[in-house]
Tab-separated table of C-alpha atoms in Angstrom:
chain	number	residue	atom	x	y	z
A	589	UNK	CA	3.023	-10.927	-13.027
A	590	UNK	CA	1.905	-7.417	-12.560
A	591	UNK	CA	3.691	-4.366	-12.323
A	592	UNK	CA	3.157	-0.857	-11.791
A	593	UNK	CA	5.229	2.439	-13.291
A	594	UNK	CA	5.063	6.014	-11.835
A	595	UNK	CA	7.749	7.845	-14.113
A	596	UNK	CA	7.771	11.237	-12.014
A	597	UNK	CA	9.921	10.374	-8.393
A	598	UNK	CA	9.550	13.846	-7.106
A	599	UNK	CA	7.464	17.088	-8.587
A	600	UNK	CA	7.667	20.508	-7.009
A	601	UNK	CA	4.543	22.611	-8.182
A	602	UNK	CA	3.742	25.421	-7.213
A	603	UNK	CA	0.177	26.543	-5.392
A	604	UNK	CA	-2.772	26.483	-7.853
A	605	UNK	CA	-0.446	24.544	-10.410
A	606	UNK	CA	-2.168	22.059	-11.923
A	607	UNK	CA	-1.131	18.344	-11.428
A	608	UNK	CA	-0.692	14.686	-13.414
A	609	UNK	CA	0.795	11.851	-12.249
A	610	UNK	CA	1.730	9.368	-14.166
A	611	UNK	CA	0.913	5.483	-13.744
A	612	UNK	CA	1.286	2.425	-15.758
A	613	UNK	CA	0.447	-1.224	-15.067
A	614	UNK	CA	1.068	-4.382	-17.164
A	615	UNK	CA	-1.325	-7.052	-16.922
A	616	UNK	CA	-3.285	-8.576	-19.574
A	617	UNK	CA	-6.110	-9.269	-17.940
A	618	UNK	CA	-8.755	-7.252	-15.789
A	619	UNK	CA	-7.841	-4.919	-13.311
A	620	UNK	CA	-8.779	-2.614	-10.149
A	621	UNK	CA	-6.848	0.174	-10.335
A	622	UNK	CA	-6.241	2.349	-6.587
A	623	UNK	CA	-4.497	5.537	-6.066
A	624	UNK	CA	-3.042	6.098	-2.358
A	625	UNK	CA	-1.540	9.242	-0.502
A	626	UNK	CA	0.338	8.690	2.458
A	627	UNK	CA	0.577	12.537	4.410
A	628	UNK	CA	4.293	13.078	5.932
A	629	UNK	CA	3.274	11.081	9.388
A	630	UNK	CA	0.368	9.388	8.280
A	631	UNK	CA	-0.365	6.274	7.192
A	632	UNK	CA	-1.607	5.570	4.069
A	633	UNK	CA	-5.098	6.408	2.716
A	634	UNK	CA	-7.235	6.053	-0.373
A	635	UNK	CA	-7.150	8.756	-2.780
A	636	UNK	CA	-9.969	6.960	-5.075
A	637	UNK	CA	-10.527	4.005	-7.541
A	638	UNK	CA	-11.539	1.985	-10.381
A	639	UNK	CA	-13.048	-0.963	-11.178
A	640	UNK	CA	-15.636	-0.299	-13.825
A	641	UNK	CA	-17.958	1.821	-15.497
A	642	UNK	CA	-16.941	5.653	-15.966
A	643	UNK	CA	-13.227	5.782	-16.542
A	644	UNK	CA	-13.424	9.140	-15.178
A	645	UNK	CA	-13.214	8.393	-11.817
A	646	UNK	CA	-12.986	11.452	-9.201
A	647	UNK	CA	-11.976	10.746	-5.450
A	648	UNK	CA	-11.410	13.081	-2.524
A	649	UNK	CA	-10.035	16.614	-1.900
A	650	UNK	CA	-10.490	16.964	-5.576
A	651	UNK	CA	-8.134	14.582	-7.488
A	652	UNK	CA	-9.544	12.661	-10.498
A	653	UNK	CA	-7.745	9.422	-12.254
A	654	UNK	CA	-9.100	8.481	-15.865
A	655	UNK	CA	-8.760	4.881	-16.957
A	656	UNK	CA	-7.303	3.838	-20.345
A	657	UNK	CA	-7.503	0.882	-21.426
A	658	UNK	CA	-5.571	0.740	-24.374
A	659	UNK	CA	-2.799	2.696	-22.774
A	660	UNK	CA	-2.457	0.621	-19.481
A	661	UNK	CA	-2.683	3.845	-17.764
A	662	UNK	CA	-4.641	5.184	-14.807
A	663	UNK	CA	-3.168	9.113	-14.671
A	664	UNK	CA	-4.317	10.945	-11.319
A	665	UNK	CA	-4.873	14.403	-11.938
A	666	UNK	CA	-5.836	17.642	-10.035
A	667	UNK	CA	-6.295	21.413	-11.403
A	668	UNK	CA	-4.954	23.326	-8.889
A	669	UNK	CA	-2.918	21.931	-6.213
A	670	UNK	CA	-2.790	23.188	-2.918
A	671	UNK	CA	0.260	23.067	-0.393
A	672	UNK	CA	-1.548	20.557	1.846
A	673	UNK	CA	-1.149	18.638	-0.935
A	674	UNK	CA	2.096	17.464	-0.214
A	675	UNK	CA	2.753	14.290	0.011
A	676	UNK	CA	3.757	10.807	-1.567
A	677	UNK	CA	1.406	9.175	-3.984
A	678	UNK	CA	1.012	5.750	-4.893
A	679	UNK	CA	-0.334	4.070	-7.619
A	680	UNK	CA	-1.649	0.489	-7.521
A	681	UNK	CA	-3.541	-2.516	-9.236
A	682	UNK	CA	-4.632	-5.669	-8.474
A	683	UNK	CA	-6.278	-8.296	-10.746
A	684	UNK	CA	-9.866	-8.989	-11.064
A	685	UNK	CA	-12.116	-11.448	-10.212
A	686	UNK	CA	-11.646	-12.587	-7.043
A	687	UNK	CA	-10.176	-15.816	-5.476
A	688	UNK	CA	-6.674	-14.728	-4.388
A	689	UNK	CA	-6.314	-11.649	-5.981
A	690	UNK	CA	-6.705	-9.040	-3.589
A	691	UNK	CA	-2.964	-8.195	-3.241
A	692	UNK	CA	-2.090	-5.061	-4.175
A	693	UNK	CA	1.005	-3.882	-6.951
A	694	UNK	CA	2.130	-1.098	-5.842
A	695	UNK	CA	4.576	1.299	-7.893
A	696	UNK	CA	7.635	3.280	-6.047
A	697	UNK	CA	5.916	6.365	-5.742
A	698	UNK	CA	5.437	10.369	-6.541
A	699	UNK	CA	6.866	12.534	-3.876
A	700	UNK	CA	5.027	15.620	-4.630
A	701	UNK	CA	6.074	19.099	-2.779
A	702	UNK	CA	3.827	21.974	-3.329
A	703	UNK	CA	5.288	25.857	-2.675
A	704	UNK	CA	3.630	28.800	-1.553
B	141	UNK	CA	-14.469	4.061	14.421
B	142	UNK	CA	-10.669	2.840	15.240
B	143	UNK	CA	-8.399	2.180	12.595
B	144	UNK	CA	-5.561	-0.643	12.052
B	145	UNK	CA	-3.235	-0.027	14.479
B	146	UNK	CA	0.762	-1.561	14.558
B	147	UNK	CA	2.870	-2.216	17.384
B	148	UNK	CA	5.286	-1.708	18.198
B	149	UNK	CA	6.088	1.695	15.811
B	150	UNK	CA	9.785	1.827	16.199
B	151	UNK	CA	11.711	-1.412	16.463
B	152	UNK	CA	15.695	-1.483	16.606
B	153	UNK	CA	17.120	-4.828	16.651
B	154	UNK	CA	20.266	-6.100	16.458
B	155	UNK	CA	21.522	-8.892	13.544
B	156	UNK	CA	20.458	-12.036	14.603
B	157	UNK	CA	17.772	-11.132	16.844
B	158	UNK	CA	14.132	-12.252	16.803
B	159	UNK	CA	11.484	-9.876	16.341
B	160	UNK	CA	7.647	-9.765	16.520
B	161	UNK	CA	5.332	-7.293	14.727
B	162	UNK	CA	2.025	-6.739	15.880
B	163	UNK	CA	-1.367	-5.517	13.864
B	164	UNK	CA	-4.782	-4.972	15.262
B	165	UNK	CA	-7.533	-4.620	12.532
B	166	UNK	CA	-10.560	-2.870	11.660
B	167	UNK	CA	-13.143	-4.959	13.836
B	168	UNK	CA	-15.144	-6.834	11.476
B	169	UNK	CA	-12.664	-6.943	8.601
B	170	UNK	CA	-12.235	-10.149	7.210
B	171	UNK	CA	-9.150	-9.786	5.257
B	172	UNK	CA	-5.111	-8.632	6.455
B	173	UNK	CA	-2.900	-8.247	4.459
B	174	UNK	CA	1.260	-7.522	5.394
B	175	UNK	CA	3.474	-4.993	3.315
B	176	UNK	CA	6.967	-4.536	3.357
B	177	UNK	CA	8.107	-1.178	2.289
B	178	UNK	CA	11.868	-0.299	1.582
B	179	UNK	CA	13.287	3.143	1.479
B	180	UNK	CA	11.895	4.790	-1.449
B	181	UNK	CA	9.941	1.940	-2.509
B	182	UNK	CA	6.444	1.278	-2.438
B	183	UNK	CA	4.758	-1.290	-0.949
B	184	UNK	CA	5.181	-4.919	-1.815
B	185	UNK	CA	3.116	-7.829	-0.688
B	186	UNK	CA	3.944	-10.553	1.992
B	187	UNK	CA	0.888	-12.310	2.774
B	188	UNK	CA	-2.701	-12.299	2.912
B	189	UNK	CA	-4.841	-14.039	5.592
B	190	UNK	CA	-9.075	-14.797	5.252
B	191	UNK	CA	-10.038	-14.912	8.905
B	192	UNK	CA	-7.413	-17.274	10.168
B	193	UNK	CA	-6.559	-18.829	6.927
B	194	UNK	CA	-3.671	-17.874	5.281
B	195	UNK	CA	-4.570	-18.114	2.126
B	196	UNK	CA	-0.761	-16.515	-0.118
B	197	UNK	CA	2.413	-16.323	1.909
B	198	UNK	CA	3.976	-16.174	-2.098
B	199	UNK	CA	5.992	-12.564	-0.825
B	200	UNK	CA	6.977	-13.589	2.280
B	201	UNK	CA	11.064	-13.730	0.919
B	202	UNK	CA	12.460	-16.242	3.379
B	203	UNK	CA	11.579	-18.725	5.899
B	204	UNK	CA	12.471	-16.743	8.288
B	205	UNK	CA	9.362	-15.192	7.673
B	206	UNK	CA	6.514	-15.820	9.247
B	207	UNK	CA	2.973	-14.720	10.157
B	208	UNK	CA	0.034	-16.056	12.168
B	209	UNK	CA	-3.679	-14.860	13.115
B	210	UNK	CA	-5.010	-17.420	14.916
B	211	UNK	CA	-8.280	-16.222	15.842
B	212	UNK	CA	-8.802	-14.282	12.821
B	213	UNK	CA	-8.307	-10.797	14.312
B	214	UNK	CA	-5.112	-10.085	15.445
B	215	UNK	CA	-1.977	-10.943	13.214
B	216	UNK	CA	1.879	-11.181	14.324
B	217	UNK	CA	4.659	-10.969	11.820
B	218	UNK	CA	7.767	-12.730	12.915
B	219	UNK	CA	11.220	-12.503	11.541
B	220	UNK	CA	12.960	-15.169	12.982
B	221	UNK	CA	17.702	-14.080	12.987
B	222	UNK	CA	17.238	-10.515	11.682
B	223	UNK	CA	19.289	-9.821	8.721
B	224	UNK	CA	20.545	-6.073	7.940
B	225	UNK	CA	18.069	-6.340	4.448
B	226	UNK	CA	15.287	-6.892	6.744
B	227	UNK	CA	15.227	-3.168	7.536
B	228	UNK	CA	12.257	-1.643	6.373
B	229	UNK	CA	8.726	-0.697	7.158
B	230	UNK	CA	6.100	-3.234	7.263
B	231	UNK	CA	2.640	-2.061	6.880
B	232	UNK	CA	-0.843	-3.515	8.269
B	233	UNK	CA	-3.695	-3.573	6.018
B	234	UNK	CA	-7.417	-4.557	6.452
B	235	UNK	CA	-10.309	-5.127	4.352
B	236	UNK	CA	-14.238	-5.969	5.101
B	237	UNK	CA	-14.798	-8.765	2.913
B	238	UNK	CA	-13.923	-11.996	1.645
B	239	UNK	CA	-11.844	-11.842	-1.201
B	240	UNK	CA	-13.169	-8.737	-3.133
B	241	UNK	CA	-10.620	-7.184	-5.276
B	242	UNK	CA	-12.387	-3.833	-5.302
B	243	UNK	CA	-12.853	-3.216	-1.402
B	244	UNK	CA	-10.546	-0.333	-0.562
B	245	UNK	CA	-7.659	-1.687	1.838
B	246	UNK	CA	-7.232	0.307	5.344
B	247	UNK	CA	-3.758	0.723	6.693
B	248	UNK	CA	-2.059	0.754	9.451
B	249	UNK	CA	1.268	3.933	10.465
B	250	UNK	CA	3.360	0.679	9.749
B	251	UNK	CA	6.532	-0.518	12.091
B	252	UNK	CA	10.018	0.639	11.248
B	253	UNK	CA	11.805	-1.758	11.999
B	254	UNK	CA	16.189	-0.791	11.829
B	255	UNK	CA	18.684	-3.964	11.650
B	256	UNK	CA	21.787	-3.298	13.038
């Protein structure tokens, strides 16, 4: 079975900090690898992804995620962070190919809170 | 274009009752997925429906679960004698295609639904 680990519940940064959120999956096989923000009272949305080619993979409003293999570990990262930033942050897999495995693994979460 | 949409939002029922939880799709999108989310959890899967074909009901944790989508658009989650665990939020999610790991999943503001 898969799982996913974000060690960091909550982070406070401050503005123009720069940002890296952990994530960790176990699954032997191949994987798709999502990151998710959900705004406080919005739903969630899709931050960016991976499935193949560059690891480096860079999504919207500026956050990046690299993909290591040998690590199991698809960090999301941002240089300087902006208070509309805050939010929760999800990391997620599923397995690849097809045929059943769309469902998404999702880990707890990253409450992040950015100060002026 | 319109996004998944939930009804009802809020939902307060009392042990024991019935309840019915309503998702309206993208248009077009093949795949629906259900999510129940905890406090301070993320996500976790329930089931997963191609068109009207429910292909994994595997997270669905009791039989008092249970979903339909009959005509492969809209989908109603029913929990059958409420049970104070039940409490959670339970999250809508579409997709375009058949069974494609790598298409981004659109969700829904979710119902929050309170056992009492």
């Amino acid at each position: 079975a898969q799982s996913v680990s974000q060690h960091n519940h909550h982070v406070i940064l401050s503005e123009a900090a720069s940002l890296e959120l952990g994530c960790n999956y176990s699954y032997g096989g191949t994987v798709n690898l999502f990151w998710y923000v959900q705004y406080p009272g919005q739903h969630l949305q899709l931050l960016l992804k991976y499935f193949s080619g560059d690891p480096l993979v860079k999504g919207i409003k500026g956050f990046e995620a690299e993909f290591i293999k040998s690590k199991f570990s698809f960090n999301l990262r941002k240089p300087s962070v902006q208070w509309s930033d805050t939010a929760e942050y999800f990391c997620a897999v599923n397995s690849a190919p097809t045929g059943g495995g769309n469902k998404l693994t999702f880990g707890t979460g990253t409450q992040l809170k950015v100060e002026l | 274009g319109a996004g998944v949409s939930q009804s009802p939002r809020y939902k307060v029922a009392k042990r024991g009752q019935d309840v019915a939880l309503r998702c309206d799709p993208i248009s077009g999108h093949v795949s629906l997925f259900w999510y129940q989310q905890a406090l301070g959890q993320g996500p976790e899967f329930l089931t997963y429906f191609q068109n009207e074909a429910q292909l994994d009901k595997s997270g669905l944790p009791s039989d008092r679960f249970f979903a339909e989508r009959p005509e492969g658009s809209v989908s109603t989650l029913k929990i059958q004698r409420t049970q104070q665990e039940d409490s959670a939020v339970y999250l809508c999610a579409s997709s375009p295609r058949l069974a494609a790991s790598t298409d981004t999943q659109y969700f829904g503001p979710g119902t929050r639904l309170t056992v009492l």
